[in-house]
Short mmCIF file of C-alpha atoms in Angstrom, two decimals:
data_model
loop_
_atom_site.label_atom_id
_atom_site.label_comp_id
_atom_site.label_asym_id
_atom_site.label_seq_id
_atom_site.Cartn_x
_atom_site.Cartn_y
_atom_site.Cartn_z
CA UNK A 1 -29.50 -59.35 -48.84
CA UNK A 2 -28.71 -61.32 -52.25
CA UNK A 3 -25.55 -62.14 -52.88
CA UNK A 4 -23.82 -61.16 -56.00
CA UNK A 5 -23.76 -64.24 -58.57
CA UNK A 6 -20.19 -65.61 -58.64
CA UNK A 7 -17.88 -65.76 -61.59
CA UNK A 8 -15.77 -68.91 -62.72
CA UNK A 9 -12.49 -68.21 -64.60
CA UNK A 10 -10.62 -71.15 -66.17
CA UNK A 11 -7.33 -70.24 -67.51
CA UNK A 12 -5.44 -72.61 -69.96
CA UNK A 13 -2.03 -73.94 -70.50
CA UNK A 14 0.48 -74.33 -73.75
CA UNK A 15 -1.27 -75.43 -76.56
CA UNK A 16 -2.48 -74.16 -79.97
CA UNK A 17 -5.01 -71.71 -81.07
CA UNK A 18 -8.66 -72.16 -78.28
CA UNK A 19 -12.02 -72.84 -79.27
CA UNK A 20 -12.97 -70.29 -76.28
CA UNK A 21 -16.50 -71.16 -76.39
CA UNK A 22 -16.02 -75.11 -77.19
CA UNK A 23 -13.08 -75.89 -74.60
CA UNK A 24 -15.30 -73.36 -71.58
CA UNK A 25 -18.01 -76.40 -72.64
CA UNK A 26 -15.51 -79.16 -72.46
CA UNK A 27 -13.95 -77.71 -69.25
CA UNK A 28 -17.24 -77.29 -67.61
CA UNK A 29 -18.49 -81.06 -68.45
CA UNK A 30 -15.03 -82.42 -66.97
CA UNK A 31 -16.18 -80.46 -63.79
CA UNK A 32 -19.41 -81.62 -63.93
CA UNK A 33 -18.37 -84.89 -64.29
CA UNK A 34 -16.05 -84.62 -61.15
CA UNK A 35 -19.07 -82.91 -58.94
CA UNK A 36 -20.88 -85.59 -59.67
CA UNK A 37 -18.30 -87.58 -57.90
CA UNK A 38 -18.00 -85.74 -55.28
CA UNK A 39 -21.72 -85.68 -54.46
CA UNK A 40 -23.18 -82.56 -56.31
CA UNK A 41 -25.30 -84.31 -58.60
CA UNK A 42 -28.13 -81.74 -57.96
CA UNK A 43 -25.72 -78.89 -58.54
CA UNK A 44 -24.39 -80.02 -62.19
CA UNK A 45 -27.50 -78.64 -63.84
CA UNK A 46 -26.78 -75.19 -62.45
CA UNK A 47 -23.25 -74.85 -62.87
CA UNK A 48 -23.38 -76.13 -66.91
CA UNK A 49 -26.22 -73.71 -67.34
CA UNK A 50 -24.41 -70.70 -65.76
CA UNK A 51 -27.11 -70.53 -63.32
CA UNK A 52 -24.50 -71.03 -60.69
CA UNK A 53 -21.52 -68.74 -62.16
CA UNK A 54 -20.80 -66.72 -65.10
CA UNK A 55 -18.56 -69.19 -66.24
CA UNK A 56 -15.03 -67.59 -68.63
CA UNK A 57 -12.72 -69.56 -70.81
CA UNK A 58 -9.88 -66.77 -70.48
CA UNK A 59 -8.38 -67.02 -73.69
CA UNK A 60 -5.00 -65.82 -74.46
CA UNK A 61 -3.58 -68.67 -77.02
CA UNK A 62 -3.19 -66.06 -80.27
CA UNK A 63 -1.03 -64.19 -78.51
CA UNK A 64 2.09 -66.89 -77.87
CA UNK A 65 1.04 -69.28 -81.22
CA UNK A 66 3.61 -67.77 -83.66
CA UNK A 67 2.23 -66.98 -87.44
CA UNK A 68 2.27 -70.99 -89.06
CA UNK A 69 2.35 -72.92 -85.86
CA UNK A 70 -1.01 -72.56 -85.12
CA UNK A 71 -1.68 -76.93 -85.15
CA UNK A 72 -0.18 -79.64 -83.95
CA UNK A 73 2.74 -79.63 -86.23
CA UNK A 74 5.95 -78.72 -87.44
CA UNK A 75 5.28 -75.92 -88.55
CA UNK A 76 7.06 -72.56 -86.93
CA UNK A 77 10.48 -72.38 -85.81
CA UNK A 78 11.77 -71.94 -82.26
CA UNK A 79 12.68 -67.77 -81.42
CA UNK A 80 16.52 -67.93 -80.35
CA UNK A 81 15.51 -65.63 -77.68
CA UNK A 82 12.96 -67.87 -75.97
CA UNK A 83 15.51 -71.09 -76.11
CA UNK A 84 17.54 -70.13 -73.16
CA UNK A 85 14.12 -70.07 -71.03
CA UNK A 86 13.29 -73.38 -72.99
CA UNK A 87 16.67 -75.08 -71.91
CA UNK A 88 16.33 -74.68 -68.32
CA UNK A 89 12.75 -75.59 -69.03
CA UNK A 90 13.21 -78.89 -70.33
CA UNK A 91 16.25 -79.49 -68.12
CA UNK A 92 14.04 -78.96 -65.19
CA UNK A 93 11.51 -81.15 -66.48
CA UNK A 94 14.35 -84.27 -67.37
CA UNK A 95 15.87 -84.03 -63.82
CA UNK A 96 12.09 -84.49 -62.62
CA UNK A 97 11.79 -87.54 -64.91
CA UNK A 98 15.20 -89.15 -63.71
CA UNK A 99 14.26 -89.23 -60.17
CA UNK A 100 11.15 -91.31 -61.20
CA UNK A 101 12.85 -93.50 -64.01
CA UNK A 102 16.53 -93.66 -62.55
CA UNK A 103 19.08 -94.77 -64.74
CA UNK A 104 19.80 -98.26 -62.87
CA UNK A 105 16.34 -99.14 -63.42
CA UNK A 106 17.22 -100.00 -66.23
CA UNK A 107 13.84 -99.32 -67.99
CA UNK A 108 12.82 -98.01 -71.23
CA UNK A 109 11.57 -94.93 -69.65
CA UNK A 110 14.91 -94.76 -67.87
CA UNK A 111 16.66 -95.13 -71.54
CA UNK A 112 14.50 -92.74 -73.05
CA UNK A 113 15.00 -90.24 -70.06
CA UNK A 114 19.21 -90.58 -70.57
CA UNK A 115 19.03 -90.10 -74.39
CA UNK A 116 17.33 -86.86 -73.16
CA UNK A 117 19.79 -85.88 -70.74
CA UNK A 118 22.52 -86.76 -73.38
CA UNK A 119 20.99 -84.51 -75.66
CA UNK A 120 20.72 -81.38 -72.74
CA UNK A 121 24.25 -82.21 -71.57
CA UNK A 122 25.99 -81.77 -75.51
CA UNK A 123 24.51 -78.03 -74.87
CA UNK A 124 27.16 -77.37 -72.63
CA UNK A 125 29.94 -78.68 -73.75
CA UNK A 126 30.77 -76.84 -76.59
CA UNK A 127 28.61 -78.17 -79.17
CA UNK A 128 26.12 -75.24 -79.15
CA UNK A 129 29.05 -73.15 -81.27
CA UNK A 130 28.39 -75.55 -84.17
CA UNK A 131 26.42 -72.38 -85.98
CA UNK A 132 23.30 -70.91 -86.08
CA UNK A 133 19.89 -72.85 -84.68
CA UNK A 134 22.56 -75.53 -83.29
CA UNK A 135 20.60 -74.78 -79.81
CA UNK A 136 17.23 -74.54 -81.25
CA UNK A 137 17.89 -78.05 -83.02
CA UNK A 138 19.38 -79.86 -79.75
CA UNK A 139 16.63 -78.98 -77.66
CA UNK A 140 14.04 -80.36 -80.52
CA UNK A 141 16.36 -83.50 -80.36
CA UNK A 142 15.20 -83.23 -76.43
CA UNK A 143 11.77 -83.35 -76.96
CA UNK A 144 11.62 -85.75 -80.12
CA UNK A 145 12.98 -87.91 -77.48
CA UNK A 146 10.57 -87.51 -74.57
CA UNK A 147 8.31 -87.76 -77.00
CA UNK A 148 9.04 -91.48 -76.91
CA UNK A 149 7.82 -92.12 -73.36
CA UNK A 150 4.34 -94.20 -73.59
CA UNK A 151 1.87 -91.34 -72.31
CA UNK A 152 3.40 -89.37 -74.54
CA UNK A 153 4.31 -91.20 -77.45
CA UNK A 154 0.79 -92.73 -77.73
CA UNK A 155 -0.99 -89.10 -77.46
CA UNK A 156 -2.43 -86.55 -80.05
CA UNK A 157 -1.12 -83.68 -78.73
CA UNK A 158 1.57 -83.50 -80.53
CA UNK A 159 2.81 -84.95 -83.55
CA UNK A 160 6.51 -84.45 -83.33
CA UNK A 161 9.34 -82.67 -81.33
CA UNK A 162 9.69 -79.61 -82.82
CA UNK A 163 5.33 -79.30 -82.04
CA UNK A 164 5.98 -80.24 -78.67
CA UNK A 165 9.03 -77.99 -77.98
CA UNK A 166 6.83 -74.66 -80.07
CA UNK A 167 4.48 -74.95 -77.54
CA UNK A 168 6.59 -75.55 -75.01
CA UNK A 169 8.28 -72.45 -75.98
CA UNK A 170 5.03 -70.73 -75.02
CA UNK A 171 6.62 -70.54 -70.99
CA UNK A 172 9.60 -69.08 -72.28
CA UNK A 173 7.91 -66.82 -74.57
CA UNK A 174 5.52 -65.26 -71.79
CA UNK A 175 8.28 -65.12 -69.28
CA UNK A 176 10.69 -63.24 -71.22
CA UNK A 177 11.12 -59.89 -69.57
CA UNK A 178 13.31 -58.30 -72.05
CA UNK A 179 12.85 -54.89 -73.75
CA UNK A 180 9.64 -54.98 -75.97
CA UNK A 181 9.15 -58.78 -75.40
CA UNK A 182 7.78 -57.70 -71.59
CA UNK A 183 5.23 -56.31 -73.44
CA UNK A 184 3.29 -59.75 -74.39
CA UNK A 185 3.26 -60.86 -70.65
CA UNK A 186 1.26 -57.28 -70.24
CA UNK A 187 -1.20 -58.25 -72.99
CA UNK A 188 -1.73 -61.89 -71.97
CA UNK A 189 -2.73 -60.38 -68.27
CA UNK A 190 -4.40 -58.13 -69.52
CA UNK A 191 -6.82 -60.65 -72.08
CA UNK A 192 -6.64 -63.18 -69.04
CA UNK A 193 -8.73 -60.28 -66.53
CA UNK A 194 -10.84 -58.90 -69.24
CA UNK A 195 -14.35 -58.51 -67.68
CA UNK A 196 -13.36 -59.18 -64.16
CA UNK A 197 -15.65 -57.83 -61.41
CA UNK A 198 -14.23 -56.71 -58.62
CA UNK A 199 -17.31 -56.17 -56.65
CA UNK A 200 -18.46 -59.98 -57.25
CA UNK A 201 -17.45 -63.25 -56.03
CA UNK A 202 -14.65 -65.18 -58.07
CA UNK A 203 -13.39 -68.45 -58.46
CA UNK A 204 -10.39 -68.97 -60.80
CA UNK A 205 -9.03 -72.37 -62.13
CA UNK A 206 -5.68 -72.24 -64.20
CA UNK A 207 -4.00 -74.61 -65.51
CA UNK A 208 -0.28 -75.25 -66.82
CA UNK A 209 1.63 -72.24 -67.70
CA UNK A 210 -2.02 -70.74 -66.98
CA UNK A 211 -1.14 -71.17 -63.31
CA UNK A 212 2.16 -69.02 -63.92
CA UNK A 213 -0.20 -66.24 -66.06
CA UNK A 214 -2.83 -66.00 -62.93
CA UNK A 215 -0.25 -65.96 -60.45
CA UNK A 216 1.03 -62.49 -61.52
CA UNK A 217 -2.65 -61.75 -62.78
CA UNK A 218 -4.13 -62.17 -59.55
CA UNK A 219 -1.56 -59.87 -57.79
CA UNK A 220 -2.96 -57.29 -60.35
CA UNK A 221 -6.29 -57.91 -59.73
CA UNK A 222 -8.24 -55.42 -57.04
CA UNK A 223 -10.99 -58.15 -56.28
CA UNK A 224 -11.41 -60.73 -53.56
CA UNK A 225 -10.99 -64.37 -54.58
CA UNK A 226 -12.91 -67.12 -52.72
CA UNK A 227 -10.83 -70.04 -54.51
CA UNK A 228 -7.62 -70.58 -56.88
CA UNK A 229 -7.20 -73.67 -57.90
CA UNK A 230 -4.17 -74.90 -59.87
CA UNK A 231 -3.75 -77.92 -61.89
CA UNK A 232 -0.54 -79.07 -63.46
CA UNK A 233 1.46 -76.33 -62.51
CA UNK A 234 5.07 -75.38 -63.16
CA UNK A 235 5.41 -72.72 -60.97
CA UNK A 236 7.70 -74.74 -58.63
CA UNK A 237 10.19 -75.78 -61.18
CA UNK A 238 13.29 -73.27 -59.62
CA UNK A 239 14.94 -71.35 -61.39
CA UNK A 240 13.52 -71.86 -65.00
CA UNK A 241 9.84 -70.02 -63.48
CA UNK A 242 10.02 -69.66 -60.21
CA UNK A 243 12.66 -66.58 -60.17
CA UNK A 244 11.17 -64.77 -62.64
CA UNK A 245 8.17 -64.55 -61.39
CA UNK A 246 6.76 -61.01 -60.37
CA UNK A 247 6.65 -59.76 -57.92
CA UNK A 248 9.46 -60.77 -55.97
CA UNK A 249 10.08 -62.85 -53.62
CA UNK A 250 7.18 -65.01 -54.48
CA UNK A 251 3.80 -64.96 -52.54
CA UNK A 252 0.46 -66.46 -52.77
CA UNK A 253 -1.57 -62.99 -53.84
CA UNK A 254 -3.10 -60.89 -51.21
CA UNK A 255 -6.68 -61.31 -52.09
CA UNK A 256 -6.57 -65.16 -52.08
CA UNK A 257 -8.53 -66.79 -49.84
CA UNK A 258 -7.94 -70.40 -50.84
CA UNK A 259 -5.67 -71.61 -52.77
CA UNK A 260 -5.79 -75.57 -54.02
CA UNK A 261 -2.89 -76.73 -55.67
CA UNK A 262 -3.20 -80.38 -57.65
CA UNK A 263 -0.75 -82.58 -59.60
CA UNK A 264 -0.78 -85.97 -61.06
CA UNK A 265 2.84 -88.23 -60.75
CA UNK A 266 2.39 -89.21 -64.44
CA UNK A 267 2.53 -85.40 -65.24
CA UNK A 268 5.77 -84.98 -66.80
CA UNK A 269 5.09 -80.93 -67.46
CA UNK A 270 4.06 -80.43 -63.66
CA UNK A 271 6.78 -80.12 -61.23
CA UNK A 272 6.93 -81.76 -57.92
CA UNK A 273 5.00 -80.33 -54.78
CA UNK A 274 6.86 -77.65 -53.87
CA UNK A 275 4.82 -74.76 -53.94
CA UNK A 276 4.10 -74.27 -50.23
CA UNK A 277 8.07 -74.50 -49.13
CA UNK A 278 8.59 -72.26 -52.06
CA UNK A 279 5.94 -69.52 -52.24
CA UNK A 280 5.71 -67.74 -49.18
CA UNK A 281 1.99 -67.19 -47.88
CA UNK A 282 0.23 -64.43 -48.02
CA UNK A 283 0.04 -61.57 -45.31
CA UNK A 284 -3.20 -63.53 -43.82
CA UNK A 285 -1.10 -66.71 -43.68
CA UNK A 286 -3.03 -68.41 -47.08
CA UNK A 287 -0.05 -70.46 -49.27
CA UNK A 288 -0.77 -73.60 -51.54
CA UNK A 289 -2.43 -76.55 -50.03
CA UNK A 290 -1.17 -79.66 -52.67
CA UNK A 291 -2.91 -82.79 -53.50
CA UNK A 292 -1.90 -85.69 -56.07
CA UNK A 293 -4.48 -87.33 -57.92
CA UNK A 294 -4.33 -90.40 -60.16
CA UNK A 295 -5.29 -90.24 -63.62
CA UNK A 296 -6.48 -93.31 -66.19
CA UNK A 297 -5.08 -92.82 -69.54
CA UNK A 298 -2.16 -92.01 -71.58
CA UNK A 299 -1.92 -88.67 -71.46
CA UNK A 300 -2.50 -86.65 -67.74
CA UNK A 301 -1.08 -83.27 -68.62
CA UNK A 302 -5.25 -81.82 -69.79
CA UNK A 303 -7.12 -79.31 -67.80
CA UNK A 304 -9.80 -82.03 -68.45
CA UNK A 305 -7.88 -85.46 -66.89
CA UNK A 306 -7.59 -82.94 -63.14
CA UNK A 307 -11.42 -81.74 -63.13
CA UNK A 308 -13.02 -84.62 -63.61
CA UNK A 309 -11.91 -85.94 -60.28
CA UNK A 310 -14.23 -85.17 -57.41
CA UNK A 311 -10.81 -84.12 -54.78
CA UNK A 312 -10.59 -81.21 -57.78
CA UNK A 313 -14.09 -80.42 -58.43
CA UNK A 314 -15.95 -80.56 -55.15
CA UNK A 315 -13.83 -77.49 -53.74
CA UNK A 316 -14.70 -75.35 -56.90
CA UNK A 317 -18.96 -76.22 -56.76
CA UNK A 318 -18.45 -76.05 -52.90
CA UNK A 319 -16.87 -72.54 -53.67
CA UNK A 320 -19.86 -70.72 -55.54
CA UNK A 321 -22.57 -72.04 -53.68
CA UNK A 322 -24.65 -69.69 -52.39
#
């Protein structure tokens, strides 16, 4: 009996308005390149063709990139109600930084890391009363600074802080639960499993605060899945995304079969590899199996840098063969 033709699902991170059509290219010729790697030469002709999968670029970006911050600058201003999300956010994120650039190092990373904290610490003590925006401001003087560590100071993706910290914002934005704002976490699933088969075969690779979107997704979803794969995921960073995640108490979803979890050290978005102490497995004992790879480059935090490394990619070919 044939089998059903597989579907591949890539879901993307914080960014600016997608390309769908041009990145599901891009993200299909970083996995090509990585199956080549891994020894699937003879499959990369298939699986950039769609002979192999209906290949998806789930994309969900208009609905977090505010009216006017659509590029990569400073345009748009931060929503008071996502900033408290976005403190613990980049707090999270500057505690990961310190244990790899620790102050007695006495490196520029180090120094750049402190001016950081400095910044996060003046929220607490007393200076976020100075008036309206005082918050929003402090945590743009947070990023401006990361922004000065070499993979990121040297990168295109953004131009300045207050770019970096709007998109940032993105995690906050989806994971506010409040009122009416629940509502865009609905409508973000809901683009994300547009045109979703049940009844076939499906791999899904998500990436960034895409891995936090097809968490909950996938415990929606009434289909089977042969292989999740996350890349560059936050979902272990505590208290900031991990507790409000839902459901509750977190769980790798039912209907996951595998699930492949992947981060790179020079990361700084990704938290550290927690997710199997911190996600409980699912009722037929699947939980996240982690992996670091080592990326070339400046900037590692790109759905792109993780596929085109054969660890990443020969699971996911491996996965929709026949």
């Amino acid at each position: 009996m044939a089998t059903a033709k597989p579907q591949l699902v890539f879901v993307h991170g914080i960014g600016g308005l997608r390309d769908a059509e041009t990145e599901r290219r891009q993200w299909l010729g970083a996995l090509a390149t990585g199956a080549r790697e891994a020894g699937h030469a003879e499959s990369v002709s298939a699986l950039t063709q769609d002979w192999l999968a209906d290949t998806r670029f789930a994309d969900y970006s208009a609905l977090l990139t505010p009216r006017g911050a659509q590029g990569g600058g400073a345009e748009g201003k931060l929503d008071p109600s996502d900033e408290e999300v976005l403190s613990g956010l980049l707090d999270a994120m500057v505690e990961e930084l310190a244990e790899r650039f620790p102050p007695e190092a006495g490196s520029r990373e180090a120094q750049v890391v402190g001016q950081a904290r400095h910044h996060l610490d003046a929220l607490g003590s007393g200076s976020r009363a100075q008036g309206p925006g005082e918050l929003g401001r402090r945590l743009v003087w947070v990023t401006t600074s990361l922004l000065q560590l070499p993979g990121l100071r040297q990168t295109a993706q953004w131009l300045n802080g207050q770019a970096f910290a709007l998109h940032l914002a993105q995690v906050a934005r989806y994971l506010n639960r409040r009122g009416a704002k629940a509502a865009l976490g609905a409508a973000v699933r809901a683009r994300v499993l547009d045109d979703w088969d049940p009844s076939r075969p499906l791999v899904v690779v998500a990436h960034s605060l895409g891995t936090v979107v097809a968490y909950e997704a996938l415990h929606e979803y009434e289909g089977q899945v042969a292989l999740w794969v996350t890349l560059g995921s936050p979902l272990a960073l505590g208290g900031v995304v991990l507790q409000r995640l839902v459901p509750r108490p977190p769980s790798c979803p039912d209907n996951v079969g595998a699930w492949l979890n992947f981060w790179d050290r020079d990361d700084v978005i990704v938290g550290r590899p927690r997710l199997a102490d911190w996600i409980a497995p699912s009722p037929w004992g699947v939980k996240a199996e982690t992996a670091p790879v080592r990326s070339g480059g400046l900037w590692t935090h790109t759905a792109t840098k993780y596929l085109e490394h054969a660890e990443v990619a020969g699971p996911i070919v491996e996965a929709l063969l026949p």
